[in-house]
């Protein structure tokens, strides 16, 4: 974390005759709700006014990040849009996963046994060794097919992908030079479905438990100071949950937002401690909230393409609203404050 990184857009195709602002993207993980981030990215790429300096992600956010980075290297924004669309179509229940991987997803998505109910009941008694004895990971072959990891490692744009050490609970941050399909699978490894992903003998689980998504690495980057957080889990709800379904969903939201709050507190401390000339991040956010109908927490395991499309459209709408309200702020000032987000009461003291 003491190393400064430098990157640039490189030779990728840019929208002609349009000014570009520079941003970093921090993509939160959230299972199938990651399709919301697909929609956000799709709109930003279509808009064409941004150059992307770096990306971070956890779980589904990590997958979106490598798909986006791969597409930008191969052919610029339009290829990145296609790469993301190809991934979410292929990953759906009726998509193009191969052989045993497709069979595994079909079994999980059987209409008579909804995924969440199945996991909640069977997960109390069985480990991944029982539920998934062949340790089939339906995303691994898909990601290996769609992403050129050697090109990512040799590129100039930095990526930060988080994973959780299953033995110690510590954060492992995979940087661009370390990226492999296994690193992305480690970041997206749900403990109840898959055995830990071992890298250099160390077992890893989903990165959402410890850094969701990574923000602090951008403090040491030499690119833009603007970081756009694409947030899947709401920090706050209007009321306390009452039903068992609501309680399970809200506890998951709290658990996966805890690392984000910790990093926001860290950024708030930095803002208070450093001098005026020191680097501060300018934070912005597009979130999956504020819609008339927002998907409930239990739908994060819904992998039907129609559901992905619904989330994609919400993402595009949210990105459009953000650009209309805050485009001028990019490169100038934050549109959210770390201290207020992490601890509203403390921020007012």
Coordinates of C-alpha atoms in Angstrom, one line a residue:
X1 CA 0.0 0.0 0.0
X2 CA 3.1 2.3 0.0
X3 CA 3.5 2.1 -3.7
X4 CA 2.1 4.8 -6.0
X5 CA 0.3 3.7 -9.1
X6 CA 0.1 5.5 -12.3
X7 CA -2.2 4.8 -15.1
X8 CA -3.9 6.4 -18.1
X9 CA -6.6 5.6 -20.6
X10 CA -4.0 4.6 -23.2
X11 CA -4.9 3.9 -26.8
X12 CA -8.5 3.0 -26.3
X13 CA -11.1 4.5 -28.6
X14 CA -12.7 7.7 -27.2
X15 CA -16.0 9.4 -28.1
X16 CA -15.0 12.0 -30.8
X17 CA -15.1 15.7 -30.0
X18 CA -16.4 15.3 -26.4
X19 CA -14.5 16.4 -23.3
X20 CA -13.5 13.7 -21.0
X21 CA -13.3 13.8 -17.2
X22 CA -11.3 11.3 -15.3
X23 CA -12.8 9.0 -12.6
X24 CA -12.1 5.8 -10.6
X25 CA -14.9 3.3 -10.1
X26 CA -15.5 1.4 -6.9
X27 CA -18.0 -1.4 -7.5
X28 CA -19.7 -3.0 -4.6
X29 CA -20.6 -6.7 -4.7
X30 CA -24.2 -7.9 -4.2
X31 CA -24.9 -11.2 -6.0
X32 CA -27.4 -10.9 -8.8
X33 CA -27.9 -7.2 -7.9
X34 CA -24.6 -6.6 -9.5
X35 CA -26.6 -6.3 -12.7
X36 CA -27.6 -2.9 -11.4
X37 CA -23.9 -1.9 -11.7
X38 CA -23.9 -3.3 -15.2
X39 CA -26.6 -0.8 -16.1
X40 CA -24.7 2.1 -14.5
X41 CA -21.5 1.2 -16.4
X42 CA -23.4 0.8 -19.6
X43 CA -24.9 4.3 -19.3
X44 CA -21.5 5.9 -18.3
X45 CA -19.8 4.2 -21.3
X46 CA -22.5 5.3 -23.7
X47 CA -22.4 8.8 -22.4
X48 CA -18.7 9.0 -23.3
X49 CA -17.6 11.9 -21.2
X50 CA -15.5 9.9 -18.7
X51 CA -12.0 8.3 -18.9
X52 CA -11.6 5.6 -16.4
X53 CA -8.3 5.7 -14.4
X54 CA -8.8 2.7 -12.1
X55 CA -11.3 0.3 -10.7
X56 CA -11.9 -1.7 -7.5
X57 CA -14.5 -4.3 -6.8
X58 CA -15.6 -7.1 -4.5
X59 CA -17.5 -10.2 -5.5
X60 CA -19.9 -9.3 -8.4
X61 CA -18.2 -5.9 -8.4
X62 CA -14.9 -7.6 -9.1
X63 CA -16.5 -9.5 -12.0
X64 CA -17.9 -6.3 -13.5
X65 CA -14.5 -4.6 -13.1
X66 CA -12.6 -7.2 -15.0
X67 CA -15.2 -7.4 -17.8
X68 CA -15.1 -3.6 -18.1
X69 CA -11.3 -3.5 -18.1
X70 CA -11.1 -6.3 -20.7
X71 CA -13.5 -4.6 -23.0
X72 CA -11.8 -1.2 -22.8
X73 CA -8.4 -2.8 -23.7
X74 CA -9.9 -4.8 -26.6
X75 CA -11.9 -2.1 -28.3
X76 CA -12.9 0.9 -26.1
X77 CA -16.2 1.8 -24.6
X78 CA -18.4 0.0 -27.1
X79 CA -16.5 -3.3 -26.7
X80 CA -16.7 -2.9 -22.9
X81 CA -20.5 -2.5 -23.1
X82 CA -20.7 -5.6 -25.2
X83 CA -18.4 -7.6 -22.9
X84 CA -20.6 -6.7 -19.9
X85 CA -23.8 -7.6 -21.7
X86 CA -22.3 -10.9 -22.9
X87 CA -21.3 -11.8 -19.4
X88 CA -24.7 -11.1 -17.8
X89 CA -26.5 -12.9 -20.6
X90 CA -24.3 -16.0 -20.3
X91 CA -24.4 -16.1 -16.5
X92 CA -28.3 -16.2 -16.4
X93 CA -30.2 -19.4 -15.8
X94 CA -30.8 -19.8 -19.5
X95 CA -27.5 -18.5 -20.6
X96 CA -24.5 -20.2 -22.3
X97 CA -22.6 -21.8 -19.4
X98 CA -21.0 -25.1 -20.5
X99 CA -21.9 -28.6 -19.5
X100 CA -21.8 -29.4 -15.7
X101 CA -21.7 -25.7 -14.9
X102 CA -25.1 -25.2 -16.6
X103 CA -26.5 -28.3 -14.9
X104 CA -25.4 -26.9 -11.5
X105 CA -27.1 -23.6 -12.1
X106 CA -30.2 -25.2 -13.4
X107 CA -30.5 -27.3 -10.2
X108 CA -30.1 -24.3 -8.0
X109 CA -32.7 -22.4 -10.0
X110 CA -35.3 -25.1 -10.2
X111 CA -38.8 -23.5 -10.0
X112 CA -39.9 -26.0 -7.3
X113 CA -37.0 -25.1 -5.0
X114 CA -36.2 -21.3 -5.1
X115 CA -32.5 -20.6 -4.6
X116 CA -32.8 -18.7 -1.4
X117 CA -35.1 -21.1 0.3
X118 CA -32.9 -24.0 -0.7
X119 CA -29.8 -22.3 0.6
X120 CA -31.3 -21.2 3.9
X121 CA -32.6 -24.7 4.7
X122 CA -29.9 -27.0 3.4
X123 CA -27.1 -24.7 4.4
X124 CA -27.9 -25.4 8.0
X125 CA -26.9 -29.0 7.7
X126 CA -24.7 -29.4 4.7
X127 CA -21.3 -27.9 3.7
X128 CA -20.2 -27.1 0.1
X129 CA -18.6 -30.5 0.0
X130 CA -22.0 -32.1 0.3
X131 CA -24.1 -29.6 -1.8
X132 CA -21.4 -29.2 -4.5
X133 CA -19.2 -32.3 -4.3
X134 CA -17.5 -31.7 -7.6
X135 CA -16.8 -28.1 -6.6
X136 CA -18.3 -26.8 -9.8
X137 CA -17.9 -23.0 -10.1
X138 CA -20.2 -22.0 -13.0
X139 CA -18.5 -18.6 -13.4
X140 CA -14.9 -19.7 -13.7
X141 CA -15.0 -21.1 -17.2
X142 CA -17.1 -18.2 -18.3
X143 CA -14.7 -15.6 -17.0
X144 CA -11.7 -17.4 -18.5
X145 CA -13.5 -17.4 -21.8
X146 CA -14.4 -13.7 -21.8
X147 CA -11.4 -12.1 -20.1
X148 CA -7.7 -11.9 -21.3
X149 CA -6.0 -11.7 -17.9
X150 CA -2.6 -11.4 -19.4
X151 CA -3.7 -8.3 -21.2
X152 CA -5.1 -6.9 -18.0
X153 CA -1.8 -7.6 -16.1
X154 CA 0.2 -5.9 -18.8
X155 CA -2.2 -2.9 -19.1
X156 CA -1.8 0.5 -17.5
X157 CA -5.2 0.8 -15.7
X158 CA -5.0 -0.4 -12.1
X159 CA -7.5 -2.8 -10.6
X160 CA -8.0 -3.6 -6.9
X161 CA -9.9 -6.8 -6.2
X162 CA -10.7 -7.9 -2.6
X163 CA -10.9 -11.3 -1.1
X164 CA -11.2 -12.7 2.5
X165 CA -8.6 -15.0 4.0
X166 CA -10.9 -17.8 5.2
X167 CA -8.5 -18.8 8.0
X168 CA -7.6 -15.3 9.4
X169 CA -10.4 -13.1 8.2
X170 CA -7.8 -10.7 6.8
X171 CA -8.2 -8.7 3.6
X172 CA -6.2 -9.8 0.6
X173 CA -6.1 -7.1 -2.1
X174 CA -5.2 -8.4 -5.5
X175 CA -3.7 -5.7 -7.7
X176 CA -3.5 -5.6 -11.5
X177 CA -0.2 -7.5 -11.6
X178 CA -1.7 -10.4 -9.6
X179 CA -5.0 -10.8 -11.4
X180 CA -6.1 -14.2 -12.6
X181 CA -9.4 -16.0 -13.0
X182 CA -8.7 -17.6 -9.6
X183 CA -8.3 -14.2 -7.9
X184 CA -11.7 -13.1 -9.3
X185 CA -13.3 -16.4 -8.2
X186 CA -11.8 -15.9 -4.7
X187 CA -13.4 -12.5 -4.5
X188 CA -16.8 -14.0 -5.5
X189 CA -16.6 -17.3 -3.5
X190 CA -19.8 -17.7 -1.5
X191 CA -18.9 -19.9 1.5
X192 CA -22.2 -21.9 1.4
X193 CA -21.9 -22.8 -2.2
X194 CA -18.2 -23.2 -3.0
X195 CA -15.1 -24.4 -1.2
X196 CA -12.5 -21.7 -0.6
X197 CA -10.5 -20.8 -3.6
X198 CA -6.8 -21.6 -2.8
X199 CA -4.1 -19.3 -4.1
X200 CA -0.6 -20.1 -3.1
X201 CA -2.0 -22.5 -0.6
X202 CA -4.2 -19.8 1.1
X203 CA -8.0 -20.3 1.1
X204 CA -10.1 -17.3 0.2
X205 CA -13.8 -16.4 0.4
X206 CA -15.9 -13.6 -0.9
X207 CA -14.2 -10.2 -0.6
X208 CA -17.4 -8.5 0.4
X209 CA -16.8 -9.6 4.0
X210 CA -13.7 -7.3 4.4
X211 CA -13.7 -4.6 1.7
X212 CA -16.8 -4.0 -0.3
X213 CA -15.5 -2.3 -2.4
X214 CA -11.9 -1.1 -1.8
X215 CA -11.7 2.7 -1.5
X216 CA -8.5 3.4 0.4
X217 CA -6.1 2.2 -2.4
X218 CA -7.2 5.2 -4.5
X219 CA -5.5 7.5 -1.9
X220 CA -2.1 6.3 -3.2
X221 CA -3.0 6.4 -6.9
X222 CA -1.5 8.9 -9.2
X223 CA -4.6 9.2 -11.4
X224 CA -7.8 11.1 -10.7
X225 CA -8.9 11.8 -7.1
X226 CA -12.5 11.3 -8.1
X227 CA -14.0 8.0 -7.0
X228 CA -17.5 7.0 -8.1
X229 CA -19.0 4.4 -5.7
X230 CA -21.6 2.1 -7.2
X231 CA -23.4 0.9 -4.2
X232 CA -25.7 -2.2 -4.1
X233 CA -26.5 -2.5 -0.4
X234 CA -28.5 0.4 1.2
X235 CA -26.8 1.8 4.3
X236 CA -30.1 2.7 5.9
X237 CA -33.7 1.6 5.8
X238 CA -36.8 3.7 6.6
X239 CA -38.0 1.2 9.2
X240 CA -36.8 -1.8 11.2
X241 CA -37.4 -5.2 9.6
X242 CA -40.1 -7.4 11.2
X243 CA -40.6 -10.6 9.2
X244 CA -38.0 -13.3 9.2
X245 CA -37.3 -12.7 5.5
X246 CA -36.7 -9.0 6.1
X247 CA -34.5 -9.7 9.1
X248 CA -32.3 -12.1 7.2
X249 CA -32.0 -9.6 4.3
X250 CA -31.2 -6.7 6.5
X251 CA -28.6 -8.5 8.6
X252 CA -26.8 -9.4 5.3
X253 CA -27.0 -5.8 4.2
X254 CA -25.4 -4.7 7.5
X255 CA -22.7 -7.3 7.3
X256 CA -21.7 -6.5 3.8
X257 CA -21.9 -2.7 4.3
X258 CA -19.7 -2.8 7.5
X259 CA -16.4 -2.9 5.5
X260 CA -17.6 0.1 3.4
X261 CA -18.4 2.1 6.5
X262 CA -15.0 1.3 7.9
X263 CA -13.2 2.6 4.8
X264 CA -15.4 5.7 4.8
X265 CA -14.4 6.3 8.4
X266 CA -10.8 5.9 7.4
X267 CA -11.2 8.4 4.7
X268 CA -12.8 10.8 7.1
X269 CA -9.9 10.5 9.4
X270 CA -7.5 11.2 6.6
X271 CA -9.5 14.3 5.5
X272 CA -9.2 15.7 9.0
X273 CA -5.5 14.8 9.5
X274 CA -3.8 15.8 6.3
X275 CA -2.7 19.3 5.2
X276 CA -4.5 21.3 2.6
X277 CA -2.0 20.2 -0.1
X278 CA -2.3 16.5 0.6
X279 CA -4.3 14.2 -1.6
X280 CA -8.0 13.8 -0.7
X281 CA -10.5 11.8 -2.6
X282 CA -13.5 13.4 -4.1
X283 CA -16.3 10.9 -3.5
X284 CA -19.5 10.4 -5.5
X285 CA -22.1 7.7 -5.4
X286 CA -24.8 6.0 -7.5
X287 CA -26.9 3.7 -5.4
X288 CA -29.6 1.0 -5.8
X289 CA -32.2 3.0 -3.9
X290 CA -34.7 5.8 -4.4
X291 CA -36.8 3.8 -6.9
X292 CA -40.5 3.2 -6.6
X293 CA -39.9 -0.5 -6.6
X294 CA -36.5 -1.6 -5.3
X295 CA -35.6 -5.4 -5.3
X296 CA -35.7 -7.0 -1.9
X297 CA -32.6 -8.5 -0.3
X298 CA -33.8 -12.1 -1.0
X299 CA -33.6 -11.6 -4.7
X300 CA -29.7 -11.4 -4.7
X301 CA -29.7 -15.1 -5.8
X302 CA -32.2 -14.6 -8.6
X303 CA -30.3 -15.3 -11.8
X304 CA -33.0 -15.1 -14.4
X305 CA -32.1 -12.8 -17.3
X306 CA -35.4 -10.9 -17.1
X307 CA -34.4 -9.9 -13.5
X308 CA -30.9 -8.9 -14.7
X309 CA -32.5 -6.7 -17.4
X310 CA -34.8 -5.0 -14.8
X311 CA -31.7 -4.2 -12.7
X312 CA -29.8 -3.1 -15.8
X313 CA -32.5 -0.6 -16.6
X314 CA -32.6 0.7 -13.0
X315 CA -28.8 1.2 -13.2
X316 CA -29.1 3.2 -16.4
X317 CA -31.8 5.4 -14.8
X318 CA -29.7 6.0 -11.7
X319 CA -26.6 6.9 -13.8
X320 CA -28.6 9.3 -15.9
X321 CA -29.9 11.0 -12.7
X322 CA -26.4 11.2 -11.3
X323 CA -25.0 12.8 -14.4
X324 CA -27.8 15.3 -14.7
X325 CA -27.3 16.4 -11.1
X326 CA -23.6 16.0 -10.5
X327 CA -21.6 15.9 -13.7
X328 CA -20.1 19.4 -13.1
X329 CA -18.8 18.3 -9.7
X330 CA -16.5 15.6 -11.1
X331 CA -13.0 17.0 -10.9
X332 CA -14.1 19.8 -8.6
X333 CA -15.7 18.6 -5.3
X334 CA -17.3 15.6 -3.6
X335 CA -21.0 15.0 -3.8
X336 CA -21.0 12.8 -0.7
X337 CA -18.9 13.3 2.4
X338 CA -17.1 10.3 4.0
X339 CA -17.7 11.4 7.6
X340 CA -21.4 12.0 7.1
X341 CA -21.9 8.7 5.4
X342 CA -20.0 6.7 7.9
X343 CA -21.3 8.4 11.1
X344 CA -23.8 11.2 10.6
X345 CA -23.9 12.1 14.3
X346 CA -20.1 12.3 14.6
X347 CA -19.9 14.4 11.4
X348 CA -22.1 17.1 13.1
X349 CA -19.9 17.4 16.1

